Amino acid sequence: MDERVRVIMELQRRTKDGVLPSGSFVAVAKTMNCYRDTVSTLWHRYSNDPKISAIVSRIPATSGRCGMTRDVFDAKVAKVPITKRSTLRALSKASGIPTTTMHRAKRARWLRRGGSRLRPRLTETNKTARIDFWVGVKEAPIYVQQDNAKPHTLVNDAIVAAAGQSEDWNINIINQPPNSPDLNILDLGYFNAIQSLQYDKATSNLDQLVDAVEQSFLELDDIMLENSFLTLQKVMECILVDYGGNNYKVHHINKDKQRRECVLPSNHHIDGQVVDDALDAMYGRLTDQAELDELCELVAIL
């Protein structure tokens, strides 16, 4: 039974000699888990026209955002070549379906990932070829850099260190310096942007990959590079404010808003006092270091 009809029936049950007792709207609203004004509106509409049609919903059936249906989604995806379905972003660009809709379709299991998880096992010939590739630099130090994620191995792990020095190899594990990507202009935006564009292009060999990267660079918006360099200058300012430390948080400078208002500077301005304070801190540390070196020399003589 429709909820609106049940509200009217409950109100009729409470009626005494054609009059509703005081507080009936509130009581029925609590019983039906709705608002008092909703109950009142339904009762007054029913009182003026005692037909069921008077209390039915007046919201059109086609109102609201129904979203993309499964049939429309499947039809658009079917028109996209297999080579352009490597990622959700690539599929979104080729089909014209928004990326957010792609993620919802994935959660609804409208999409199924294809491809094999199996990898061919390396033969002894493959292993030998890999080792021969490094013969020319076998005695030179090789540094494997990793970020500071906890699941990674420690740089002083005895087992890993012994394996890296076996058979005349010189392989060392080093960690990435803290916050070093903040001063790498490539990591601040260029790599992510060009990689995102490159993933939209299907490649099957090295030449095609090089062509895809070069084409992605040509397609890269100049605004992305401008934002990256402005962010780099802001990072430099934060480091100066922290006297060379890394205990800072880069604040937003609303680049898009300033660009729309045509007030975005080509270079980020730094207060002269910030530079002077940073220089004073640097000279102070250099002085302290020189005094410490002199003290160490005196101790060594004694």
mmCIF file of C-alpha atoms in Angstrom:
data_model
loop_
_atom_site.group_PDB
_atom_site.id
_atom_site.type_symbol
_atom_site.label_atom_id
_atom_site.label_comp_id
_atom_site.label_asym_id
_atom_site.label_seq_id
_atom_site.Cartn_x
_atom_site.Cartn_y
_atom_site.Cartn_z
ATOM 1 C CA MET A 1 0.000 0.000 0.000
ATOM 2 C CA ASP A 2 1.228 3.498 -0.846
ATOM 3 C CA GLU A 3 2.596 5.418 2.144
ATOM 4 C CA ARG A 4 0.394 8.420 1.364
ATOM 5 C CA VAL A 5 -2.733 6.251 1.466
ATOM 6 C CA ARG A 6 -1.667 4.795 4.810
ATOM 7 C CA VAL A 7 -1.275 8.320 6.217
ATOM 8 C CA ILE A 8 -4.829 9.226 5.174
ATOM 9 C CA MET A 9 -6.215 5.954 6.574
ATOM 10 C CA GLU A 10 -4.475 6.554 9.920
ATOM 11 C CA LEU A 11 -5.893 10.071 10.098
ATOM 12 C CA GLN A 12 -9.393 8.792 9.253
ATOM 13 C CA ARG A 13 -9.105 6.230 12.045
ATOM 14 C CA ARG A 14 -8.363 9.004 14.523
ATOM 15 C CA THR A 15 -11.254 11.206 13.332
ATOM 16 C CA LYS A 16 -14.140 11.690 15.794
ATOM 17 C CA ASP A 17 -17.390 13.044 14.366
ATOM 18 C CA GLY A 18 -15.505 14.357 11.323
ATOM 19 C CA VAL A 19 -12.996 16.294 13.429
ATOM 20 C CA LEU A 20 -9.345 15.424 14.005
ATOM 21 C CA PRO A 21 -8.234 15.626 17.635
ATOM 22 C CA SER A 22 -5.446 18.050 18.451
ATOM 23 C CA GLY A 23 -2.001 16.590 17.969
ATOM 24 C CA SER A 24 -3.066 14.044 15.355
ATOM 25 C CA PHE A 25 -0.671 15.391 12.715
ATOM 26 C CA VAL A 26 2.294 15.090 15.072
ATOM 27 C CA ALA A 27 1.322 11.603 16.226
ATOM 28 C CA VAL A 28 0.841 10.274 12.699
ATOM 29 C CA ALA A 29 4.078 11.904 11.551
ATOM 30 C CA LYS A 30 5.978 10.051 14.284
ATOM 31 C CA THR A 31 4.226 6.792 13.425
ATOM 32 C CA MET A 32 4.916 7.097 9.682
ATOM 33 C CA ASN A 33 8.416 8.550 10.213
ATOM 34 C CA CYS A 34 7.789 11.712 8.196
ATOM 35 C CA TYR A 35 7.331 15.445 8.776
ATOM 36 C CA ARG A 36 4.239 16.998 10.374
ATOM 37 C CA ASP A 37 3.879 19.438 7.460
ATOM 38 C CA THR A 38 3.767 16.502 5.045
ATOM 39 C CA VAL A 39 0.909 14.895 6.966
ATOM 40 C CA SER A 40 -0.920 18.234 7.188
ATOM 41 C CA THR A 41 -0.564 18.904 3.453
ATOM 42 C CA LEU A 42 -1.908 15.456 2.537
ATOM 43 C CA TRP A 43 -4.898 15.815 4.853
ATOM 44 C CA HIS A 44 -5.877 19.238 3.524
ATOM 45 C CA ARG A 45 -5.562 18.039 -0.088
ATOM 46 C CA TYR A 46 -7.684 14.989 0.739
ATOM 47 C CA SER A 47 -10.275 17.134 2.520
ATOM 48 C CA ASN A 48 -10.695 19.359 -0.552
ATOM 49 C CA ASP A 49 -10.852 16.410 -2.974
ATOM 50 C CA PRO A 50 -11.538 12.966 -1.419
ATOM 51 C CA LYS A 51 -10.069 11.114 -4.378
ATOM 52 C CA ILE A 52 -6.904 9.042 -4.328
ATOM 53 C CA SER A 53 -5.587 11.075 -7.256
ATOM 54 C CA ALA A 54 -5.518 14.134 -5.012
ATOM 55 C CA ILE A 55 -2.852 12.701 -2.737
ATOM 56 C CA VAL A 56 -0.585 10.940 -5.220
ATOM 57 C CA SER A 57 2.862 12.381 -5.849
ATOM 58 C CA ARG A 58 2.904 15.334 -8.222
ATOM 59 C CA ILE A 59 6.558 14.847 -9.144
ATOM 60 C CA PRO A 60 6.840 13.705 -12.782
ATOM 61 C CA ALA A 61 8.159 10.190 -13.223
ATOM 62 C CA THR A 62 10.878 11.445 -15.561
ATOM 63 C CA SER A 63 12.229 14.061 -13.167
ATOM 64 C CA GLY A 64 15.654 13.856 -11.508
ATOM 65 C CA ARG A 65 19.013 12.696 -12.806
ATOM 66 C CA CYS A 66 18.691 9.056 -13.783
ATOM 67 C CA GLY A 67 22.310 8.786 -14.949
ATOM 68 C CA MET A 68 23.670 6.694 -17.789
ATOM 69 C CA THR A 69 21.932 3.373 -18.311
ATOM 70 C CA ARG A 70 23.765 0.094 -18.776
ATOM 71 C CA ASP A 71 22.653 -0.206 -22.422
ATOM 72 C CA VAL A 72 23.984 3.235 -23.351
ATOM 73 C CA PHE A 73 27.222 2.567 -21.467
ATOM 74 C CA ASP A 74 27.802 -0.794 -23.183
ATOM 75 C CA ALA A 75 27.072 0.681 -26.609
ATOM 76 C CA LYS A 76 29.648 3.464 -26.171
ATOM 77 C CA VAL A 77 32.313 1.128 -24.817
ATOM 78 C CA ALA A 78 31.746 -1.362 -27.643
ATOM 79 C CA LYS A 79 32.704 1.314 -30.191
ATOM 80 C CA VAL A 80 36.141 1.824 -28.589
ATOM 81 C CA PRO A 81 38.989 -0.305 -30.026
ATOM 82 C CA ILE A 82 40.647 -2.776 -27.688
ATOM 83 C CA THR A 83 43.953 -0.881 -27.920
ATOM 84 C CA LYS A 84 42.338 2.179 -26.330
ATOM 85 C CA ARG A 85 40.907 0.348 -23.307
ATOM 86 C CA SER A 86 44.166 -0.120 -21.411
ATOM 87 C CA THR A 87 43.130 2.188 -18.532
ATOM 88 C CA LEU A 88 39.932 3.817 -17.297
ATOM 89 C CA ARG A 89 41.341 7.210 -18.259
ATOM 90 C CA ALA A 90 42.115 6.039 -21.798
ATOM 91 C CA LEU A 91 38.679 4.438 -22.145
ATOM 92 C CA SER A 92 37.035 7.596 -20.834
ATOM 93 C CA LYS A 93 38.841 9.781 -23.354
ATOM 94 C CA ALA A 94 38.069 7.480 -26.300
ATOM 95 C CA SER A 95 34.394 6.919 -25.452
ATOM 96 C CA GLY A 96 33.501 10.384 -24.154
ATOM 97 C CA ILE A 97 32.203 8.901 -20.887
ATOM 98 C CA PRO A 98 33.320 10.898 -17.790
ATOM 99 C CA THR A 99 35.979 9.287 -15.632
ATOM 100 C CA THR A 100 33.689 9.446 -12.587
ATOM 101 C CA THR A 101 31.094 7.408 -14.485
ATOM 102 C CA MET A 102 33.819 4.903 -15.356
ATOM 103 C CA HIS A 103 34.653 4.412 -11.678
ATOM 104 C CA ARG A 104 30.963 3.961 -10.804
ATOM 105 C CA ALA A 105 30.632 1.428 -13.614
ATOM 106 C CA LYS A 106 33.638 -0.432 -12.259
ATOM 107 C CA ARG A 107 32.096 -0.602 -8.773
ATOM 108 C CA ALA A 108 28.823 -1.802 -10.313
ATOM 109 C CA ARG A 109 30.775 -4.510 -12.185
ATOM 110 C CA TRP A 110 29.772 -3.204 -15.595
ATOM 111 C CA LEU A 111 33.422 -3.459 -16.553
ATOM 112 C CA ARG A 112 35.543 -6.580 -16.405
ATOM 113 C CA ARG A 113 39.319 -6.482 -16.495
ATOM 114 C CA GLY A 114 40.820 -8.616 -19.225
ATOM 115 C CA GLY A 115 44.310 -9.930 -19.798
ATOM 116 C CA SER A 116 46.541 -12.646 -18.439
ATOM 117 C CA ARG A 117 48.205 -12.455 -15.025
ATOM 118 C CA LEU A 118 50.695 -15.165 -15.975
ATOM 119 C CA ARG A 119 54.261 -14.236 -16.878
ATOM 120 C CA PRO A 120 56.662 -16.537 -18.710
ATOM 121 C CA ARG A 121 59.280 -18.054 -16.456
ATOM 122 C CA LEU A 122 62.875 -16.929 -17.060
ATOM 123 C CA THR A 123 65.053 -19.552 -18.649
ATOM 124 C CA GLU A 124 68.733 -19.997 -17.865
ATOM 125 C CA THR A 125 69.538 -18.272 -21.166
ATOM 126 C CA ASN A 126 67.420 -15.293 -20.137
ATOM 127 C CA LYS A 127 69.203 -15.065 -16.786
ATOM 128 C CA THR A 128 72.632 -15.217 -18.416
ATOM 129 C CA ALA A 129 71.674 -12.494 -20.907
ATOM 130 C CA ARG A 130 70.573 -10.228 -18.066
ATOM 131 C CA ILE A 131 73.862 -10.669 -16.220
ATOM 132 C CA ASP A 132 75.914 -10.150 -19.391
ATOM 133 C CA PHE A 133 74.140 -6.852 -19.911
ATOM 134 C CA TRP A 134 75.889 -5.503 -16.766
ATOM 135 C CA VAL A 135 79.330 -7.006 -17.330
ATOM 136 C CA GLY A 136 80.817 -3.679 -18.412
ATOM 137 C CA VAL A 137 79.805 -1.955 -15.161
ATOM 138 C CA LYS A 138 79.904 -4.895 -12.791
ATOM 139 C CA GLU A 139 82.644 -3.464 -10.594
ATOM 140 C CA ALA A 140 81.158 0.042 -10.548
ATOM 141 C CA PRO A 141 78.814 0.863 -7.657
ATOM 142 C CA ILE A 142 75.122 0.400 -8.426
ATOM 143 C CA TYR A 143 72.645 2.287 -6.226
ATOM 144 C CA VAL A 144 69.068 1.096 -5.953
ATOM 145 C CA GLN A 145 67.046 4.004 -4.616
ATOM 146 C CA GLN A 146 63.796 3.396 -2.775
ATOM 147 C CA ASP A 147 61.405 5.697 -0.990
ATOM 148 C CA ASN A 148 61.024 5.600 2.766
ATOM 149 C CA ALA A 149 57.969 3.361 2.866
ATOM 150 C CA LYS A 150 57.936 1.060 5.895
ATOM 151 C CA PRO A 151 57.446 -2.206 3.926
ATOM 152 C CA HIS A 152 60.752 -1.638 2.109
ATOM 153 C CA THR A 153 63.976 -3.227 3.297
ATOM 154 C CA LEU A 154 66.393 -1.328 5.518
ATOM 155 C CA VAL A 155 69.541 0.057 3.927
ATOM 156 C CA ASN A 156 71.665 -1.707 6.564
ATOM 157 C CA ASP A 157 69.970 -5.086 6.240
ATOM 158 C CA ALA A 158 72.794 -7.637 6.521
ATOM 159 C CA ILE A 159 71.249 -10.227 4.188
ATOM 160 C CA VAL A 160 70.498 -7.689 1.444
ATOM 161 C CA ALA A 161 73.958 -6.098 1.804
ATOM 162 C CA ALA A 162 75.694 -9.488 1.516
ATOM 163 C CA ALA A 163 73.688 -10.389 -1.575
ATOM 164 C CA GLY A 164 74.583 -7.061 -3.186
ATOM 165 C CA GLN A 165 78.308 -7.659 -2.657
ATOM 166 C CA SER A 166 78.371 -11.275 -3.827
ATOM 167 C CA GLU A 167 80.098 -12.414 -7.047
ATOM 168 C CA ASP A 168 82.087 -9.169 -7.309
ATOM 169 C CA TRP A 169 78.966 -7.002 -7.520
ATOM 170 C CA ASN A 170 78.712 -3.644 -5.742
ATOM 171 C CA ILE A 171 74.966 -3.089 -5.337
ATOM 172 C CA ASN A 172 73.853 -0.723 -2.583
ATOM 173 C CA ILE A 173 70.415 0.201 -1.255
ATOM 174 C CA ILE A 174 69.843 3.893 -0.493
ATOM 175 C CA ASN A 175 66.795 5.785 0.682
ATOM 176 C CA GLN A 176 65.340 8.841 -0.963
ATOM 177 C CA PRO A 177 66.169 12.035 0.977
ATOM 178 C CA PRO A 178 63.133 13.345 2.878
ATOM 179 C CA ASN A 179 60.972 15.759 0.912
ATOM 180 C CA SER A 180 63.392 15.764 -2.013
ATOM 181 C CA PRO A 181 60.599 15.552 -4.634
ATOM 182 C CA ASP A 182 59.495 19.036 -3.546
ATOM 183 C CA LEU A 183 62.567 20.512 -5.238
ATOM 184 C CA ASN A 184 62.340 18.325 -8.345
ATOM 185 C CA ILE A 185 60.520 20.327 -10.995
ATOM 186 C CA LEU A 186 59.849 17.162 -12.995
ATOM 187 C CA ASP A 187 58.087 15.427 -10.101
ATOM 188 C CA LEU A 188 56.055 18.540 -9.269
ATOM 189 C CA GLY A 189 53.833 18.123 -12.293
ATOM 190 C CA TYR A 190 55.579 17.436 -15.570
ATOM 191 C CA PHE A 191 56.105 13.696 -15.121
ATOM 192 C CA ASN A 192 52.586 13.075 -13.833
ATOM 193 C CA ALA A 193 51.018 15.123 -16.605
ATOM 194 C CA ILE A 194 52.992 13.617 -19.471
ATOM 195 C CA GLN A 195 52.630 10.102 -18.078
ATOM 196 C CA SER A 196 48.866 10.536 -17.910
ATOM 197 C CA LEU A 197 48.822 11.558 -21.574
ATOM 198 C CA GLN A 198 51.194 8.762 -22.559
ATOM 199 C CA TYR A 199 48.961 6.132 -20.928
ATOM 200 C CA ASP A 200 46.173 7.127 -23.331
ATOM 201 C CA LYS A 201 48.232 5.758 -26.224
ATOM 202 C CA ALA A 202 48.621 2.024 -26.777
ATOM 203 C CA THR A 203 52.188 0.945 -27.589
ATOM 204 C CA SER A 204 53.692 -2.457 -28.349
ATOM 205 C CA ASN A 205 57.396 -1.703 -28.810
ATOM 206 C CA LEU A 206 60.093 0.772 -27.759
ATOM 207 C CA ASP A 207 59.813 2.959 -30.877
ATOM 208 C CA GLN A 208 56.077 3.407 -30.358
ATOM 209 C CA LEU A 209 56.673 4.229 -26.688
ATOM 210 C CA VAL A 210 59.192 6.947 -27.611
ATOM 211 C CA ASP A 211 56.771 8.381 -30.158
ATOM 212 C CA ALA A 212 53.973 8.346 -27.577
ATOM 213 C CA VAL A 213 56.093 10.221 -25.016
ATOM 214 C CA GLU A 214 57.175 12.817 -27.592
ATOM 215 C CA GLN A 215 53.597 13.290 -28.754
ATOM 216 C CA SER A 216 52.448 13.611 -25.146
ATOM 217 C CA PHE A 217 55.004 16.371 -24.623
ATOM 218 C CA LEU A 218 53.603 18.252 -27.621
ATOM 219 C CA GLU A 219 50.065 17.835 -26.262
ATOM 220 C CA LEU A 220 51.038 18.998 -22.774
ATOM 221 C CA ASP A 221 49.386 22.281 -21.850
ATOM 222 C CA ASP A 222 51.776 25.165 -21.154
ATOM 223 C CA ILE A 223 49.676 26.052 -18.120
ATOM 224 C CA MET A 224 50.755 22.805 -16.434
ATOM 225 C CA LEU A 225 54.428 23.750 -16.779
ATOM 226 C CA GLU A 226 53.746 27.278 -15.537
ATOM 227 C CA ASN A 227 51.963 25.911 -12.463
ATOM 228 C CA SER A 228 54.865 23.557 -11.755
ATOM 229 C CA PHE A 229 57.465 26.324 -11.759
ATOM 230 C CA LEU A 230 55.314 28.607 -9.603
ATOM 231 C CA THR A 231 54.872 25.757 -7.118
ATOM 232 C CA LEU A 232 58.641 25.197 -7.116
ATOM 233 C CA GLN A 233 59.220 28.857 -6.233
ATOM 234 C CA LYS A 234 56.677 28.589 -3.416
ATOM 235 C CA VAL A 235 58.485 25.501 -2.104
ATOM 236 C CA MET A 236 61.776 27.414 -2.093
ATOM 237 C CA GLU A 237 60.142 30.181 -0.072
ATOM 238 C CA CYS A 238 58.808 27.649 2.469
ATOM 239 C CA ILE A 239 62.304 26.180 2.863
ATOM 240 C CA LEU A 240 63.761 29.644 3.483
ATOM 241 C CA VAL A 241 61.063 30.388 6.065
ATOM 242 C CA ASP A 242 61.940 27.110 7.827
ATOM 243 C CA TYR A 243 65.673 28.008 7.686
ATOM 244 C CA GLY A 244 66.481 25.107 5.374
ATOM 245 C CA GLY A 245 64.321 22.564 7.170
ATOM 246 C CA ASN A 246 61.517 20.416 5.837
ATOM 247 C CA ASN A 247 58.887 21.086 8.492
ATOM 248 C CA TYR A 248 56.577 23.082 6.244
ATOM 249 C CA LYS A 249 53.371 22.820 4.280
ATOM 250 C CA VAL A 250 53.028 24.397 0.847
ATOM 251 C CA HIS A 251 50.050 26.751 0.852
ATOM 252 C CA HIS A 252 47.765 27.179 -2.142
ATOM 253 C CA ILE A 253 48.252 30.436 -4.031
ATOM 254 C CA ASN A 254 45.046 30.086 -6.103
ATOM 255 C CA LYS A 255 46.861 30.050 -9.437
ATOM 256 C CA ASP A 256 43.727 29.293 -11.475
ATOM 257 C CA LYS A 257 41.764 32.121 -9.863
ATOM 258 C CA GLN A 258 44.585 34.615 -10.365
ATOM 259 C CA ARG A 259 44.972 33.460 -13.961
ATOM 260 C CA ARG A 260 41.266 34.079 -14.645
ATOM 261 C CA GLU A 261 41.582 37.548 -13.141
ATOM 262 C CA CYS A 262 44.761 38.195 -15.189
ATOM 263 C CA VAL A 263 46.796 38.971 -12.048
ATOM 264 C CA LEU A 264 48.957 35.817 -11.901
ATOM 265 C CA PRO A 265 52.642 36.844 -11.700
ATOM 266 C CA SER A 266 55.249 35.143 -13.861
ATOM 267 C CA ASN A 267 57.487 34.780 -10.776
ATOM 268 C CA HIS A 268 56.540 34.314 -7.148
ATOM 269 C CA HIS A 269 57.586 37.304 -4.997
ATOM 270 C CA ILE A 270 59.508 36.561 -1.790
ATOM 271 C CA ASP A 271 59.733 39.085 1.016
ATOM 272 C CA GLY A 272 63.266 40.436 1.411
ATOM 273 C CA GLN A 273 63.100 39.936 5.171
ATOM 274 C CA VAL A 274 62.582 36.204 4.652
ATOM 275 C CA VAL A 275 65.771 36.035 2.572
ATOM 276 C CA ASP A 276 67.754 38.080 5.129
ATOM 277 C CA ASP A 277 66.603 35.873 8.016
ATOM 278 C CA ALA A 278 67.520 32.724 6.086
ATOM 279 C CA LEU A 279 70.989 34.102 5.280
ATOM 280 C CA ASP A 280 71.549 35.020 8.935
ATOM 281 C CA ALA A 281 70.577 31.487 9.963
ATOM 282 C CA MET A 282 72.923 29.997 7.348
ATOM 283 C CA TYR A 283 75.878 32.176 8.423
ATOM 284 C CA GLY A 284 75.168 31.315 12.050
ATOM 285 C CA ARG A 285 75.319 27.605 11.288
ATOM 286 C CA LEU A 286 78.535 28.025 9.318
ATOM 287 C CA THR A 287 80.072 29.881 12.256
ATOM 288 C CA ASP A 288 78.972 27.189 14.687
ATOM 289 C CA GLN A 289 80.411 24.508 12.415
ATOM 290 C CA ALA A 290 83.762 26.340 12.149
ATOM 291 C CA GLU A 291 83.965 26.697 15.938
ATOM 292 C CA LEU A 292 83.135 23.000 16.340
ATOM 293 C CA ASP A 293 85.908 22.053 13.875
ATOM 294 C CA GLU A 294 88.434 24.168 15.823
ATOM 295 C CA LEU A 295 87.369 22.510 19.069
ATOM 296 C CA CYS A 296 87.805 19.065 17.529
ATOM 297 C CA GLU A 297 91.320 19.985 16.375
ATOM 298 C CA LEU A 298 92.260 21.166 19.887
ATOM 299 C CA VAL A 299 90.931 17.967 21.427
ATOM 300 C CA ALA A 300 92.906 15.925 18.899
ATOM 301 C CA ILE A 301 96.124 17.798 19.779
ATOM 302 C CA LEU A 302 95.620 17.280 23.508
#
